[in-house]
Coordinates of C-alpha atoms in Angstrom, one line a residue:
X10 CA 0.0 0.0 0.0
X11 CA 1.2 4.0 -0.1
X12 CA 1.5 5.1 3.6
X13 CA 1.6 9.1 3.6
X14 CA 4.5 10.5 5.9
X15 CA 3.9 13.9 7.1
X16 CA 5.9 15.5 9.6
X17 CA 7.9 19.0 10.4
X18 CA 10.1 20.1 7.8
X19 CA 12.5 21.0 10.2
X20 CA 13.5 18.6 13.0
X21 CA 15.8 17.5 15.6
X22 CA 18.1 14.3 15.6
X23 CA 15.4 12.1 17.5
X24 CA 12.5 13.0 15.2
X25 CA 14.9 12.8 11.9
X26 CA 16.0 9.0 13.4
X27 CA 12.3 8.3 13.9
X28 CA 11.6 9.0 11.1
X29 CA 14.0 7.2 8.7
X30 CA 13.1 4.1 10.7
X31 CA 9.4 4.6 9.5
X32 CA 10.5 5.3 5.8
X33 CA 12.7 2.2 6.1
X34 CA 10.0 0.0 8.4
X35 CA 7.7 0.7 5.5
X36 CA 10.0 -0.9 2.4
X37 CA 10.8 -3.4 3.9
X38 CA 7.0 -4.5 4.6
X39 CA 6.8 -3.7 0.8
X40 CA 4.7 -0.4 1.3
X41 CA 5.1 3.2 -0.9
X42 CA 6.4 6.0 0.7
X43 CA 4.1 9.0 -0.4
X44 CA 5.1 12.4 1.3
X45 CA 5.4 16.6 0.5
X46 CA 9.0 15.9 -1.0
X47 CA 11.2 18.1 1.3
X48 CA 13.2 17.8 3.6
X49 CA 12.8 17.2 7.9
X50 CA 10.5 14.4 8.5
X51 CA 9.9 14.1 4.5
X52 CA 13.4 13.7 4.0
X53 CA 14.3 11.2 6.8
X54 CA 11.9 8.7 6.0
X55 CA 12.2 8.9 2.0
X56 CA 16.3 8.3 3.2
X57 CA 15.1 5.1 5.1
X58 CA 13.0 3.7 2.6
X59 CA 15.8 4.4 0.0
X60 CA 18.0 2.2 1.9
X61 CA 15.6 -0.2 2.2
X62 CA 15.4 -0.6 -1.4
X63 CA 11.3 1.3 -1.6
X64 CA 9.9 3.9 -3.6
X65 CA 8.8 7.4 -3.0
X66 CA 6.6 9.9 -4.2
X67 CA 7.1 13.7 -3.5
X68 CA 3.8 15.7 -3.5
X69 CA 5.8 19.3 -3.8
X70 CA 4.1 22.6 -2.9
X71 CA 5.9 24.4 -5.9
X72 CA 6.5 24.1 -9.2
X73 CA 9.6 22.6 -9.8
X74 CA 10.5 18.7 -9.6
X75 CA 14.2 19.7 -8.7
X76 CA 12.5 20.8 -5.0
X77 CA 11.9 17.5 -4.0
X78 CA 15.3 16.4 -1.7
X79 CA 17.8 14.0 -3.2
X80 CA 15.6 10.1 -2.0
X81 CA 12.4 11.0 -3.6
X82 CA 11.7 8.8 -6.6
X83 CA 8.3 10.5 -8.1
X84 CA 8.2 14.5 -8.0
X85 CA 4.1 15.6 -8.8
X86 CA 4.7 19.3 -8.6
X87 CA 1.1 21.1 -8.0
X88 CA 1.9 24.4 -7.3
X89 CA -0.7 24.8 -4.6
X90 CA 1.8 25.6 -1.6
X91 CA 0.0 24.3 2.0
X92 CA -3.0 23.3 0.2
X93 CA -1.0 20.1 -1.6
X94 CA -1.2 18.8 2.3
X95 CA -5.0 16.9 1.1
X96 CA -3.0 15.8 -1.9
X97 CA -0.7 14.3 0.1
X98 CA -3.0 12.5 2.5
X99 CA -5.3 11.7 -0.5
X100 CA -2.5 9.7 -2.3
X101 CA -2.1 7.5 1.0
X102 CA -4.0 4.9 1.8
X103 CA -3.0 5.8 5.4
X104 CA -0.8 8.5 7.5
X105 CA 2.2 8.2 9.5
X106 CA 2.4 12.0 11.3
X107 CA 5.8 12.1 13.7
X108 CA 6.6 15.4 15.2
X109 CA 4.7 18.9 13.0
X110 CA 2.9 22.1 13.4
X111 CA -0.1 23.1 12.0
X112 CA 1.2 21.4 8.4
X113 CA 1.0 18.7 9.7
X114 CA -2.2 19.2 11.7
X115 CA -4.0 19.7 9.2
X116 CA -2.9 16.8 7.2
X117 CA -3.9 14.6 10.2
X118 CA -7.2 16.8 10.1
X119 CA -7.6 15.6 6.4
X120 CA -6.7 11.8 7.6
X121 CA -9.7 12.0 9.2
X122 CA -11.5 13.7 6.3
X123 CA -11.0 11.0 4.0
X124 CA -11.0 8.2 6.3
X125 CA -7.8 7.0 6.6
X126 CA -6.1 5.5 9.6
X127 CA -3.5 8.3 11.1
X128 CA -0.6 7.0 13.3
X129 CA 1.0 9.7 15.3
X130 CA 4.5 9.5 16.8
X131 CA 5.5 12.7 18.9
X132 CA 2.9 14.6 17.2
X133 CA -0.6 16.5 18.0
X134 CA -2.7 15.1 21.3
X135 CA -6.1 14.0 19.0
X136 CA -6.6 10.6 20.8
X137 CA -10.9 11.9 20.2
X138 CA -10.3 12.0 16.6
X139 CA -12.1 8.7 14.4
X140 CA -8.8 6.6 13.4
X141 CA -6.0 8.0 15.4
X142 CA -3.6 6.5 17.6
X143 CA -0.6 7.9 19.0
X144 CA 2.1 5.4 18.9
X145 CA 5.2 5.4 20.9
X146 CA 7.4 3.4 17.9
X147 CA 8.0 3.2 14.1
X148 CA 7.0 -0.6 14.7
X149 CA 3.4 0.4 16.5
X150 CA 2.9 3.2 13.7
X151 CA 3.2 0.9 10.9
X152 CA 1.7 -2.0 12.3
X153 CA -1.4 -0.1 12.8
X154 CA -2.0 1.5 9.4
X155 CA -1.4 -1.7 7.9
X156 CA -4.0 -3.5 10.2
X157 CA -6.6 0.0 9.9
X158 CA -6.4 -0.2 6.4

């Protein structure tokens, strides 16, 4: 399946590690990597499924495929800025949100739109919201989509 990877685009060690375990956790269990194409979260978990021998898609917010960072396979430019974040989700048959701000809150928020399981690592508190759960590992993330989907 495509698992949609939304995070910060700016993050610290922990979160980048996190992550690029999910991006890699994914491959391996033979799942797509869809995700906004840049770098932070987006970056870190395109790198781990890379090296797990997967494939990525970049949804980029501008209008140039050279944007996306150096591990995404598939650039889909839409030059729609913040508003590619349903594009995103939408491409996904489930979310994977570690770490974010309101980005990524609303991609979560748009999870829920279009029904789609949404595991959180270190992210927004929205244990109320239909198909949400906040997960303490990559492991418990993935497992989780794959099972909600």
């Amino acid at each position: 399946m495509r698992v949609s990877v939304v995070g910060g685009s700016v993050v610290p060690d922990p979160v980048d590690e996190l992550a690029e375990d999910v991006g890699r956790l994914l491959a391996q269990r033979g799942h797509t990597v869809v995700c906004g194409g840049l770098g932070g979260v987006m970056e870190a978990a395109c790198r781990g499924a890379k090296d797990a021998g997967g494939t990525t898609i970049g949804i980029l917010p501008g209008e140039e495929r050279d944007e996306a960072n150096e591990y995404v396979d598939v650039s889909i430019v839409t030059g729609l800025r913040h508003a590619r974040n349903a594009l995103v989700v939408m491409n996904g048959d489930a979310v994977i949100a570690i770490d974010g701000a309101g980005g990524t809150l609303s991609e979560i928020g748009f999870g829920a739109v279009y029904d789609r399981p949404v595991a959180g690592i270190r992210t927004h508190n929205l244990g109320a919201l239909d198909r949400f759960r906040a997960c303490k590992t990559p492991e418990a993330a993935v497992t989780y989509v794959e099972d909600e989907s």
